[in-house]
PDB file of C-alpha atoms and ligand atoms in Angstrom:
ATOM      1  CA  UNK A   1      -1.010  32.279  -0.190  1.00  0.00           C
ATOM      2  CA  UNK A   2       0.283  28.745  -0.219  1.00  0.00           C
ATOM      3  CA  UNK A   3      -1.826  25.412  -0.192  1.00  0.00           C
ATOM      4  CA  UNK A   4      -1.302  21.987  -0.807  1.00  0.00           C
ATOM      5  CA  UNK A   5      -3.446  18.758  -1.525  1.00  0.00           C
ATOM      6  CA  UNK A   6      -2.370  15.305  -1.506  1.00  0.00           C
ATOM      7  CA  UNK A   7      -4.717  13.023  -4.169  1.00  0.00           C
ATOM      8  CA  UNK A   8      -4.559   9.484  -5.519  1.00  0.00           C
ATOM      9  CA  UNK A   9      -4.368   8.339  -8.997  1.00  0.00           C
ATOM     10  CA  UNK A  10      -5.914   5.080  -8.941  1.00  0.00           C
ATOM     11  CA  UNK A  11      -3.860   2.314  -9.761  1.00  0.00           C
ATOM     12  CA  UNK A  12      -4.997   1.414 -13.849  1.00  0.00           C
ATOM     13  CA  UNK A  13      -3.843   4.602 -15.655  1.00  0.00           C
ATOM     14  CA  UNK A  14      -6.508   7.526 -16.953  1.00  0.00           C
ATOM     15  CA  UNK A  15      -9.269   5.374 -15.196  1.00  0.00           C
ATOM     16  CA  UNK A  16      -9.647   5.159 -11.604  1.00  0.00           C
ATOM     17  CA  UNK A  17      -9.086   8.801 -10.787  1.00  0.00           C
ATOM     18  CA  UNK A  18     -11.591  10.768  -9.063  1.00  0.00           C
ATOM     19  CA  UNK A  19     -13.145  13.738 -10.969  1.00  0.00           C
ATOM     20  CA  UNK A  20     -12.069  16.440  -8.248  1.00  0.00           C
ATOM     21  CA  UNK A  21      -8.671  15.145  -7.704  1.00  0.00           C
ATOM     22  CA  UNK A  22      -8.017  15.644 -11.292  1.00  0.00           C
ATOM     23  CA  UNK A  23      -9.260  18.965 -11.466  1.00  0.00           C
ATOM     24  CA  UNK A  24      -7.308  19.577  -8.418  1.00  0.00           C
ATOM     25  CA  UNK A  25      -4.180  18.245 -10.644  1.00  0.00           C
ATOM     26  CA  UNK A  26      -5.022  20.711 -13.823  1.00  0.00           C
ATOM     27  CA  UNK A  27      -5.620  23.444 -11.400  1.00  0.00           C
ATOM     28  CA  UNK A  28      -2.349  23.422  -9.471  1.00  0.00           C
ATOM     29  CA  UNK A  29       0.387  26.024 -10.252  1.00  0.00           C
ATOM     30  CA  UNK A  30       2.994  22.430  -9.800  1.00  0.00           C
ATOM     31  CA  UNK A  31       2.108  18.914  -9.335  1.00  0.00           C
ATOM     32  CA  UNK A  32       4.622  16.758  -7.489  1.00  0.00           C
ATOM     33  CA  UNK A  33       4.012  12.764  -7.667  1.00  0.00           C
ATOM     34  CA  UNK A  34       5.259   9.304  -7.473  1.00  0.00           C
ATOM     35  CA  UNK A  35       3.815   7.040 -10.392  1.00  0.00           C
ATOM     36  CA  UNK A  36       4.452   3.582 -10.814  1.00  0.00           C
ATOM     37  CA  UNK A  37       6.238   4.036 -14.638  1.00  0.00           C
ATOM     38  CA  UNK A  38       6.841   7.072 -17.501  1.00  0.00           C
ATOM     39  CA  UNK A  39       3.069   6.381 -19.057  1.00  0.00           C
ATOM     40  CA  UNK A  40       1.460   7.548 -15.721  1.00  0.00           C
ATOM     41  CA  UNK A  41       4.443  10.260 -15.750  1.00  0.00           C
ATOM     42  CA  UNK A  42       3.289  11.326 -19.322  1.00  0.00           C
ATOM     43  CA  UNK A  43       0.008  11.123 -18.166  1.00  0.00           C
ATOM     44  CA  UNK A  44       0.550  14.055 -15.462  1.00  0.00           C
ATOM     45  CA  UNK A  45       2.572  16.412 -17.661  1.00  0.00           C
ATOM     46  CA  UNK A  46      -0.487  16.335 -19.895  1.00  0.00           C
ATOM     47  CA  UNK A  47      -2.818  17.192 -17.146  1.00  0.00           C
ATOM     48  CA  UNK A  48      -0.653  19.795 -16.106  1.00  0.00           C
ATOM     49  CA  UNK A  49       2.837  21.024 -17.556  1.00  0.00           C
ATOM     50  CA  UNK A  50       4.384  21.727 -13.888  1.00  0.00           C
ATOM     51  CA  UNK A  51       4.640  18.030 -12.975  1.00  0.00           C
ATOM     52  CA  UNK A  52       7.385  17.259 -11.753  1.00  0.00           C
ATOM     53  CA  UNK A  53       8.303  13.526 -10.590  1.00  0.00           C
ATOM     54  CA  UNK A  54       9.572  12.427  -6.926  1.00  0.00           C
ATOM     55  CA  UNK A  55      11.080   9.242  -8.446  1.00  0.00           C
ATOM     56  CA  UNK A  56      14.858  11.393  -8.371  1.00  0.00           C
ATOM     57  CA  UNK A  57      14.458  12.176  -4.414  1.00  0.00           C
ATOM     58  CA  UNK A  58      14.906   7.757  -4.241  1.00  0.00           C
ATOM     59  CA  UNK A  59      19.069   7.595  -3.441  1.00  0.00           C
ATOM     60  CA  UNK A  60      20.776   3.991  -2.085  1.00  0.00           C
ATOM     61  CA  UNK A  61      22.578   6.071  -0.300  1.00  0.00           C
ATOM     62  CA  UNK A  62      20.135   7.515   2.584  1.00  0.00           C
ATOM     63  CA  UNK A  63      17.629   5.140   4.100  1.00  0.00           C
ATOM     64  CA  UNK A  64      13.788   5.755   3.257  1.00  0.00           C
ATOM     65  CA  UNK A  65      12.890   8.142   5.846  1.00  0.00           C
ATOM     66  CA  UNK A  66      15.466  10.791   4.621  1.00  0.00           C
ATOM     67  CA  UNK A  67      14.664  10.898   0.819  1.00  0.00           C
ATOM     68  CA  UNK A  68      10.998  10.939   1.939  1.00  0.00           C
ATOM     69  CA  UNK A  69      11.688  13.673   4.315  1.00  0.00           C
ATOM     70  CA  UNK A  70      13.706  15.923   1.261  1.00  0.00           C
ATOM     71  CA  UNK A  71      10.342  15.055  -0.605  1.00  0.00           C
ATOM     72  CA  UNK A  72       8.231  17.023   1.462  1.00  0.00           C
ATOM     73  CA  UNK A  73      10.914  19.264   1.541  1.00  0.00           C
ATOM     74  CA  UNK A  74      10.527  20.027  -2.177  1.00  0.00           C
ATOM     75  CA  UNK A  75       6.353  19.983  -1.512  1.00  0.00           C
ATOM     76  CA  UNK A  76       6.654  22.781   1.229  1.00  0.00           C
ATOM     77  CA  UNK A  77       9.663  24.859  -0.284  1.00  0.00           C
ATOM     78  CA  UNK A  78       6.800  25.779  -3.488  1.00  0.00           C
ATOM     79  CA  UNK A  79       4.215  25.961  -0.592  1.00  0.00           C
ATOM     80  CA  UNK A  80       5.739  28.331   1.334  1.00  0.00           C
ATOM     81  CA  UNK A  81       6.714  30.241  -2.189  1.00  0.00           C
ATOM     82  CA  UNK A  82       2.768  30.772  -2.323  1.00  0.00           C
ATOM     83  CA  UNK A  83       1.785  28.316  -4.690  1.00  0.00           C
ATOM     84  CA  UNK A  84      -1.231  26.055  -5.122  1.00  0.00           C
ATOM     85  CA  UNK A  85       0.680  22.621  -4.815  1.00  0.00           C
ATOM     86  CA  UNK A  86      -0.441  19.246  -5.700  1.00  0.00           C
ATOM     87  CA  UNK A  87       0.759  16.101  -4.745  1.00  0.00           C
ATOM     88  CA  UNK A  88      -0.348  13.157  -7.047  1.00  0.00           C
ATOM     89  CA  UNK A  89       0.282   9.379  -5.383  1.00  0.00           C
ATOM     90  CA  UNK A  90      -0.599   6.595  -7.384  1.00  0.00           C
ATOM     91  CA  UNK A  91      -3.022   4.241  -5.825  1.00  0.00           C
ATOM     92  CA  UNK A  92      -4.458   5.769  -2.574  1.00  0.00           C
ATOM     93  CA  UNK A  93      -1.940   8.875  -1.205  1.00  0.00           C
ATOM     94  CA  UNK A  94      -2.610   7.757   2.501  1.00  0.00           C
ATOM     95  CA  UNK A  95      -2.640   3.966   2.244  1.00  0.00           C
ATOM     96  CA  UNK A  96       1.033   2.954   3.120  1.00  0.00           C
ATOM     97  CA  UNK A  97       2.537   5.554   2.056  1.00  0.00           C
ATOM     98  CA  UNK A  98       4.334   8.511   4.304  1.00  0.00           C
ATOM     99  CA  UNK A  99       4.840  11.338   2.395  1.00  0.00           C
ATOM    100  CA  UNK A 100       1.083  12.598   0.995  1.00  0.00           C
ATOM    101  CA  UNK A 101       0.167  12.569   5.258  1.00  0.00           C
ATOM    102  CA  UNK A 102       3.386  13.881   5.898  1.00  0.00           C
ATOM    103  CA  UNK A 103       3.119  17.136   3.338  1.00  0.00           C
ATOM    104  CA  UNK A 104      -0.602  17.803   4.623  1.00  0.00           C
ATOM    105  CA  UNK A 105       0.351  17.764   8.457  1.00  0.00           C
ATOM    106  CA  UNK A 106       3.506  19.980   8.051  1.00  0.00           C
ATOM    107  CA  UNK A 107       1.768  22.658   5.514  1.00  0.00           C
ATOM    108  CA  UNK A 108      -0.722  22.588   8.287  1.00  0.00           C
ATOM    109  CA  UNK A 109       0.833  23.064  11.003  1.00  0.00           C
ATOM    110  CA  UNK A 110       2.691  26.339   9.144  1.00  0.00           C
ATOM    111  CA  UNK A 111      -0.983  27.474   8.874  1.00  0.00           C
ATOM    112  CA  UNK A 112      -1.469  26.516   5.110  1.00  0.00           C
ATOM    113  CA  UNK A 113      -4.523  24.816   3.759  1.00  0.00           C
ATOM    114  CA  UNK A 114      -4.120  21.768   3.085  1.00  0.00           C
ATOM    115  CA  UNK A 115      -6.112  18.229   2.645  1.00  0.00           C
ATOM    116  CA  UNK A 116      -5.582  14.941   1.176  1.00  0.00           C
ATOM    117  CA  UNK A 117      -8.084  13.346  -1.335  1.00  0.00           C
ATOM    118  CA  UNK A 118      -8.679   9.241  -1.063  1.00  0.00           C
ATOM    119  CA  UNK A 119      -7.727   7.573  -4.360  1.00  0.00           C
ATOM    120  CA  UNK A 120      -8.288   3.746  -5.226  1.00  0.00           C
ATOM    121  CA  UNK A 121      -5.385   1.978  -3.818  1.00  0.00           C
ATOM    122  CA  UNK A 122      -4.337  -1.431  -4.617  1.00  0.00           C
ATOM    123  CA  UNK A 123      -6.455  -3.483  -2.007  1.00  0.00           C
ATOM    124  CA  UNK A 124      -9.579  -1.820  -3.144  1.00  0.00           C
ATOM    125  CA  UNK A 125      -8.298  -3.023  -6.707  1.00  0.00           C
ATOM    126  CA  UNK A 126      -7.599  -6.360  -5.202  1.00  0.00           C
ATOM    127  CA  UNK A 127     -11.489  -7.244  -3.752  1.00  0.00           C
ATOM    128  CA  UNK A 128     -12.325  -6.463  -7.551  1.00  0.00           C
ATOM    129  CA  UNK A 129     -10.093  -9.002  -9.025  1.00  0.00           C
ATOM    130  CA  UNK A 130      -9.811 -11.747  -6.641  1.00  0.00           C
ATOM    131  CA  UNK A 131     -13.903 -11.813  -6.189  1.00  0.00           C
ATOM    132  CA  UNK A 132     -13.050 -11.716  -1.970  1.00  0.00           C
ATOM    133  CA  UNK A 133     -15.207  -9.196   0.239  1.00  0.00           C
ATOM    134  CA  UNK A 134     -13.243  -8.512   3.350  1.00  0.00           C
ATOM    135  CA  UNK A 135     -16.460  -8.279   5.255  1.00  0.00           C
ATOM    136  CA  UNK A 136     -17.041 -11.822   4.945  1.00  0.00           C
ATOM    137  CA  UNK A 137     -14.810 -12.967   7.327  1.00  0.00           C
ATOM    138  CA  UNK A 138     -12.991  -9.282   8.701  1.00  0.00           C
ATOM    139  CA  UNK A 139      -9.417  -8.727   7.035  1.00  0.00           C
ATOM    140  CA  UNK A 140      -6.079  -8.136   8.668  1.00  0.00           C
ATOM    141  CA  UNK A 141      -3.843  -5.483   6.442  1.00  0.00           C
ATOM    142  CA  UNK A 142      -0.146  -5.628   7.649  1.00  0.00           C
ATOM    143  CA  UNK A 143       3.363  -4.338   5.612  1.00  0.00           C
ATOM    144  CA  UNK A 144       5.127  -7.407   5.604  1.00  0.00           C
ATOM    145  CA  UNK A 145       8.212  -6.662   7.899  1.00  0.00           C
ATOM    146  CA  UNK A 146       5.997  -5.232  10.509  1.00  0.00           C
ATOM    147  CA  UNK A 147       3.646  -7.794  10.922  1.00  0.00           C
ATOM    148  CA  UNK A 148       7.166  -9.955  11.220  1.00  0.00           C
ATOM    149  CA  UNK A 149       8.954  -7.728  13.317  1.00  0.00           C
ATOM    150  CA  UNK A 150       6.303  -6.856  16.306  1.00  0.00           C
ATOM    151  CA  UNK A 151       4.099  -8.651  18.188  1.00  0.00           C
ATOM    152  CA  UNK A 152       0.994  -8.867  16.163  1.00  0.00           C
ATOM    153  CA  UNK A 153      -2.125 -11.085  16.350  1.00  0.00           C
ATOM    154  CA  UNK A 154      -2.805 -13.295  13.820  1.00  0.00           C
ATOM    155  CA  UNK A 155      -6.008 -14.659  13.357  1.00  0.00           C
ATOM    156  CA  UNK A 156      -6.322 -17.433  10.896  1.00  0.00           C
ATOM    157  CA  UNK A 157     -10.586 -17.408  10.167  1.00  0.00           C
ATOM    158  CA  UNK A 158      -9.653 -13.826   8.862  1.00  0.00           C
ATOM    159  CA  UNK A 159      -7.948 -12.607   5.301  1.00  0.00           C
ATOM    160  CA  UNK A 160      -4.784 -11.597   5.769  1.00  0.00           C
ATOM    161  CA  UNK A 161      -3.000  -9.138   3.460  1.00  0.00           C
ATOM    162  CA  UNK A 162       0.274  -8.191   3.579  1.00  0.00           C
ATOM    163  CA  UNK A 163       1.518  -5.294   1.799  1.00  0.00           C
ATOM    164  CA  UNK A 164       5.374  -5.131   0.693  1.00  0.00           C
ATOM    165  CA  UNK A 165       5.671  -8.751   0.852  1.00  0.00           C
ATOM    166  CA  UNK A 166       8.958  -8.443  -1.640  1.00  0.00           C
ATOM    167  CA  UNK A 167      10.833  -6.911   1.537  1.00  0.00           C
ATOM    168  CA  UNK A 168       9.500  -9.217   3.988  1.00  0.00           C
ATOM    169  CA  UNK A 169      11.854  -8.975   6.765  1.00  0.00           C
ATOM    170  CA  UNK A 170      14.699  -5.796   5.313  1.00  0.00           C
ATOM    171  CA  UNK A 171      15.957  -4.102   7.752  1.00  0.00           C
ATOM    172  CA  UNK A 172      17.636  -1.713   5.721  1.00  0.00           C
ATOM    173  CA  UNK A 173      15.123   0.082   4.438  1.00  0.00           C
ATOM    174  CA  UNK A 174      17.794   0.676   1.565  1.00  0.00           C
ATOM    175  CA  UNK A 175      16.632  -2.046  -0.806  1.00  0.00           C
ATOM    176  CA  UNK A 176      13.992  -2.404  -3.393  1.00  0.00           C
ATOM    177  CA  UNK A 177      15.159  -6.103  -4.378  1.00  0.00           C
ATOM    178  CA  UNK A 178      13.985  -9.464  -2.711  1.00  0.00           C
ATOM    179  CA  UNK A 179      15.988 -11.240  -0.421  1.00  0.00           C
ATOM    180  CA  UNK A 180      15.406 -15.183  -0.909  1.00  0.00           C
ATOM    181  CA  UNK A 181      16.657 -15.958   2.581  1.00  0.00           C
ATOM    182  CA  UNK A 182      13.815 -13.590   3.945  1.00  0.00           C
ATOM    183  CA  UNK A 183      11.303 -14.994   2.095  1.00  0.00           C
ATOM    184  CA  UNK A 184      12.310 -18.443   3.356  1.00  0.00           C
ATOM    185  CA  UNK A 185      12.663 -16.979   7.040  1.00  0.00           C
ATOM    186  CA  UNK A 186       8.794 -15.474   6.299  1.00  0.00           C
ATOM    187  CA  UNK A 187       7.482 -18.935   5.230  1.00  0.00           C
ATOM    188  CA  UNK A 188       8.791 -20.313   8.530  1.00  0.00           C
ATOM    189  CA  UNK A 189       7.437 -17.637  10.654  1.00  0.00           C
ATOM    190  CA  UNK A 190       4.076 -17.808   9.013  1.00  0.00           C
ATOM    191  CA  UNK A 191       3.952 -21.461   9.299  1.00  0.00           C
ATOM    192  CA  UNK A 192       3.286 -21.370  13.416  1.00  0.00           C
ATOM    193  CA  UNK A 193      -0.626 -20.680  12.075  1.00  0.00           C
ATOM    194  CA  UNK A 194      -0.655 -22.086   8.226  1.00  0.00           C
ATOM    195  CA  UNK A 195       0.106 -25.392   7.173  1.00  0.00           C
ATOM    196  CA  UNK A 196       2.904 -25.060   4.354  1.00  0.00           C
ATOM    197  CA  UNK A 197       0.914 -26.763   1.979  1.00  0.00           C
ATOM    198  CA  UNK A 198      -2.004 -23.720   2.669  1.00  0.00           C
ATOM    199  CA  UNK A 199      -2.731 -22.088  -0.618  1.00  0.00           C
ATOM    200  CA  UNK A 200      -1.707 -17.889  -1.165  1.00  0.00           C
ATOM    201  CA  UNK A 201      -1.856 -15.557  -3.833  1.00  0.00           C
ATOM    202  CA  UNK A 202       0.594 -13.461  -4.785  1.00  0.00           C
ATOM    203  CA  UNK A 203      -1.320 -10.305  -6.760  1.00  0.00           C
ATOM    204  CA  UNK A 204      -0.548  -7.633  -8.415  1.00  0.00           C
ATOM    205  CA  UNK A 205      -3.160  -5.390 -10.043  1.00  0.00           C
ATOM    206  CA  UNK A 206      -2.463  -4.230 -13.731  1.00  0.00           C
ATOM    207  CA  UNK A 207      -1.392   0.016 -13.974  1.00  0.00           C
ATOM    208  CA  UNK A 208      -1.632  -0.463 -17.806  1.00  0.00           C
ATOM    209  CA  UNK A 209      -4.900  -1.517 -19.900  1.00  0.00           C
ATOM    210  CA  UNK A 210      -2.473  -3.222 -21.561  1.00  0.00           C
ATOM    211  CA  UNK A 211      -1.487  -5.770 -18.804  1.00  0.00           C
ATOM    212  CA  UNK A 212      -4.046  -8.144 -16.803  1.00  0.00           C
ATOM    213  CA  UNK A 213      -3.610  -8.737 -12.928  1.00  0.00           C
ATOM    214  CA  UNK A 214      -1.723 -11.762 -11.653  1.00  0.00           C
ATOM    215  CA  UNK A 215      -3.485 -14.173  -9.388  1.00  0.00           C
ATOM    216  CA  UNK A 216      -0.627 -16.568  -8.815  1.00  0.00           C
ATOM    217  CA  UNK A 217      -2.174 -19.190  -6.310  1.00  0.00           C
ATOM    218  CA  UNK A 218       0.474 -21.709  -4.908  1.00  0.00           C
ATOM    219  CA  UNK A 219       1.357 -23.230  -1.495  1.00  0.00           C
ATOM    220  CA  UNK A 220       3.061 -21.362   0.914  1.00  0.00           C
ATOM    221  CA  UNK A 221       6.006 -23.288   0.909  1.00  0.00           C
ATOM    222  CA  UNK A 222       6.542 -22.100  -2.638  1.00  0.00           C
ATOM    223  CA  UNK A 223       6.397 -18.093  -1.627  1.00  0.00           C
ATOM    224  CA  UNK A 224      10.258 -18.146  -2.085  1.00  0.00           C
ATOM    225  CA  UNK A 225       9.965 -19.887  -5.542  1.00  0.00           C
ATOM    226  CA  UNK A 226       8.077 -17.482  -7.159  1.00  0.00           C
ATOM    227  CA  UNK A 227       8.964 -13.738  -8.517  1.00  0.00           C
ATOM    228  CA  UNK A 228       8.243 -11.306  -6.048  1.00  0.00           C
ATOM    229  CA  UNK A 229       8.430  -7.619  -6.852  1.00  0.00           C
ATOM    230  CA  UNK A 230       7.823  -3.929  -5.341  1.00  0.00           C
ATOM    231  CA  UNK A 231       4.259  -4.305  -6.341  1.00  0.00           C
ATOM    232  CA  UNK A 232       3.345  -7.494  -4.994  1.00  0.00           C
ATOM    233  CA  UNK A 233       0.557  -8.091  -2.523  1.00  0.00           C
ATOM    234  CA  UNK A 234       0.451 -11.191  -0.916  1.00  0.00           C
ATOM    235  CA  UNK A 235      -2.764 -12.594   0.116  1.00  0.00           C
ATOM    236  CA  UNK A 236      -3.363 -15.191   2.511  1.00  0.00           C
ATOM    237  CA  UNK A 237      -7.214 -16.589   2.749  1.00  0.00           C
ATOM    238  CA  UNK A 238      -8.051 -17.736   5.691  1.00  0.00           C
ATOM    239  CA  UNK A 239      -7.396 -21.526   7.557  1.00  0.00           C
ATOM    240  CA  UNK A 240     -10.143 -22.222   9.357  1.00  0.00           C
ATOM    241  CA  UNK A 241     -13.504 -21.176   9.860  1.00  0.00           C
ATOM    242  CA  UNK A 242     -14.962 -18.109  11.885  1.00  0.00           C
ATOM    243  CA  UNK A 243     -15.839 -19.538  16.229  1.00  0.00           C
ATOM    244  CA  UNK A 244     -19.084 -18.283  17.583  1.00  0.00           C
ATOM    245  CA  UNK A 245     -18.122 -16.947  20.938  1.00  0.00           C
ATOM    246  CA  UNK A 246     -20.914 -18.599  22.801  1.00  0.00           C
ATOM    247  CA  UNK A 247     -19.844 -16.088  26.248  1.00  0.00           C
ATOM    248  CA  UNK A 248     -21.247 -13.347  23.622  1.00  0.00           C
ATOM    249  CA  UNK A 249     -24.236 -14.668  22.269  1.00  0.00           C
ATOM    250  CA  UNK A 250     -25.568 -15.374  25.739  1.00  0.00           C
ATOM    251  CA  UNK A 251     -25.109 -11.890  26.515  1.00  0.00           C
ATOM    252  CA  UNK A 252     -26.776 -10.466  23.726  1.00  0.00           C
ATOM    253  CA  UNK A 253     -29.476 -12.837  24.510  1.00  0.00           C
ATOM    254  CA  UNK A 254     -29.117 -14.809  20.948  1.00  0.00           C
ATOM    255  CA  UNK A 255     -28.862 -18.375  20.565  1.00  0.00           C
ATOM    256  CA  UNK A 256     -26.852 -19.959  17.374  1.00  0.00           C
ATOM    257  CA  UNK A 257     -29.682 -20.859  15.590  1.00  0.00           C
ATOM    258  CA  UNK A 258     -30.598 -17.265  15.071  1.00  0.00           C
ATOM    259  CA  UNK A 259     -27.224 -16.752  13.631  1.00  0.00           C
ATOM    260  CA  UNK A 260     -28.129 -16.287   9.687  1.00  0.00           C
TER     261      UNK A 260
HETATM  262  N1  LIG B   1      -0.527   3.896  -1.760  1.00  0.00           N
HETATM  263  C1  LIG B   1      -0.481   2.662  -2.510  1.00  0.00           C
HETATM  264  C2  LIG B   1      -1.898   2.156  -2.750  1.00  0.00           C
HETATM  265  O1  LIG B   1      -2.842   2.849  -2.370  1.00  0.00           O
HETATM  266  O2  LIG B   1      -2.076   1.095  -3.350  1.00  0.00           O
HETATM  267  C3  LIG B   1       0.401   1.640  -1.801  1.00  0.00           C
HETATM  268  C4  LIG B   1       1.827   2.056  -1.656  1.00  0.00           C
HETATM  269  S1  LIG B   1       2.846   0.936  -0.760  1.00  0.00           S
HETATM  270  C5  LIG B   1       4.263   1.922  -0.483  1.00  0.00           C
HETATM  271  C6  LIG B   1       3.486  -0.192  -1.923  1.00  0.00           C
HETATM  272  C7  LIG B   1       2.845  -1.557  -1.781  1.00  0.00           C
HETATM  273  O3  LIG B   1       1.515  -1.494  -2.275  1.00  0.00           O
HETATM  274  C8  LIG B   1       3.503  -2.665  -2.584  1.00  0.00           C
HETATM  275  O4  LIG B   1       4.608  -3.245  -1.937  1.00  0.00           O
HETATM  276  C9  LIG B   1       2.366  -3.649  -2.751  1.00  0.00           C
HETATM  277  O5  LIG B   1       2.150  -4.423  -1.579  1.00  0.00           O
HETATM  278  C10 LIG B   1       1.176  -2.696  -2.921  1.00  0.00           C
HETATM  279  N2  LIG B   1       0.961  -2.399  -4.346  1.00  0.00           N
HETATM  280  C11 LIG B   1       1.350  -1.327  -5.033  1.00  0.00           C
HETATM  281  N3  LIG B   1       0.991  -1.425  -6.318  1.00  0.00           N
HETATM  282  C12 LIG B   1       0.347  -2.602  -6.438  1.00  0.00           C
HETATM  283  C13 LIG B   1      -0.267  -3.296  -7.518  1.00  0.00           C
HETATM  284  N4  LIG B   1      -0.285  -2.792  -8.748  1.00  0.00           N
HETATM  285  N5  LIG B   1      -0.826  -4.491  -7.269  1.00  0.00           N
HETATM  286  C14 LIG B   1      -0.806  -5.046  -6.038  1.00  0.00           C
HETATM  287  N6  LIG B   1      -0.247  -4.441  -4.990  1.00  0.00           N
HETATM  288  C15 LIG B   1       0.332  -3.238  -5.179  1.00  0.00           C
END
């Protein structure tokens, strides 16, 4: 009978795998996946000759929900045809992404096995190259549009990540290009807490061993200025330093001078 697992890739090709979701990959009877370009493609018809890529189900014409929905569509069709299905994300599959959760709660609710393996997604990539540890000062993790778009916190004496920074502020959900007039509407909207002249870094984490990460530092007011792309991460340190909450430390009996 039927059974699917969702696994990661990793973001540098052959590397950052895990052991058992690649032996879940050249075990499957198909592979299904969305890789970031045709070496990581290549790379999954080797491991197993029943890969076939997502990358088609992407149409301008339907918004994002519907060719993600005719994705798992595909997954569940081979499911529910008894095979051992695999779904291969790169990066992490459940890290901003809809469709490796999506494929494991439907082939469970119809009773199937199912699971998803974690994978090393691009923020766990990012600590590595940019030398920050989000336990330092606690980290915020937004996609760009909805941190703009709903009524979140922002806390400036945290890191603040925001994923999908190229479509800041689409409403579409149709596009896959930059919109400058966005990016100049995000600079203004991020400005109520950073001072324009507050240093970001727009990163992107190298899929080939032939390519090196970018760590573009400039001011925010230059966010717009720069080339932003589907991979890009943009990460804001933080703009002031972390407040003792005295009301806190009196109830846990501590005074600041304990405070390492
Ligand atoms: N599941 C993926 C992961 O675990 O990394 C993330 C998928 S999410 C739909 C796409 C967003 O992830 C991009 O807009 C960008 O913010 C981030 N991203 C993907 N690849 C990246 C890379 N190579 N470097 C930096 N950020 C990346």
């Amino acid at each position: 009978s039927g059974s699917y697992i969702s696994v990661g890739t990793g973001i540098a090709l052959g590397g950052q795998i895990s052991v058992i979701s690649k032996s879940y990959i050249e075990n499957a009877d198909i592979v299904f996946g969305i890789m970031p370009n045709s070496e990581c493609d290549e790379w999954m018809s080797i491991l197993n000759k029943n890969y076939v890529s997502l990358q088609p189900f992407y149409s301008e014409e339907k918004i994002r929900i519907e060719c993600y929905q005719d994705m798992v569509s595909a997954i569940m069709d081979e499911v529910r045809a008894g095979k051992k299905v695999v779904g291969a994300f790169y990066g992490h599959p459940g890290v901003f992404a809809w469709v490796p959760h999506e494929a494991v709660r439907q082939a469970l609710s119809e009773g199937y096995s199912a699971h998803m393996e974690p994978g090393i997604s691009a923020e766990d990539c990012l600590y590595a190259d940019l030398g920050v540890d989000p336990g330092n000062t606690g980290c915020l993790a937004y996609e760009a549009t909805q941190f703009l778009f709903y009524k979140h916190a922002v806390d400036t004496s945290c890191l603040l990540i925001l994923w999908q920074i190229a479509l800041a502020g689409d409403h579409t959900l149709k596009t896959f290009e930059p919109n400058k007039s966005n990016i100049e509407l995000t600079i203004k909207y991020l400005s109520q807490w950073y001072p324009l002249d507050h240093k970001v870094v727009v990163y992107e984490a190298p899929f080939l061993p032939t390519e090196s990460a970018r760590k573009e530092e400039i001011a925010l007011r230059d966010l717009s200025n720069v080339s932003l792309s589907m991979i890009s991460t943009l990460v804001i340190p933080p703009a002031k330093d972390l407040e003792i909450d005295t009301e806190a430390l009196k109830l846990f009996g501590v005074s600041e001078q304990q405070l390492a």
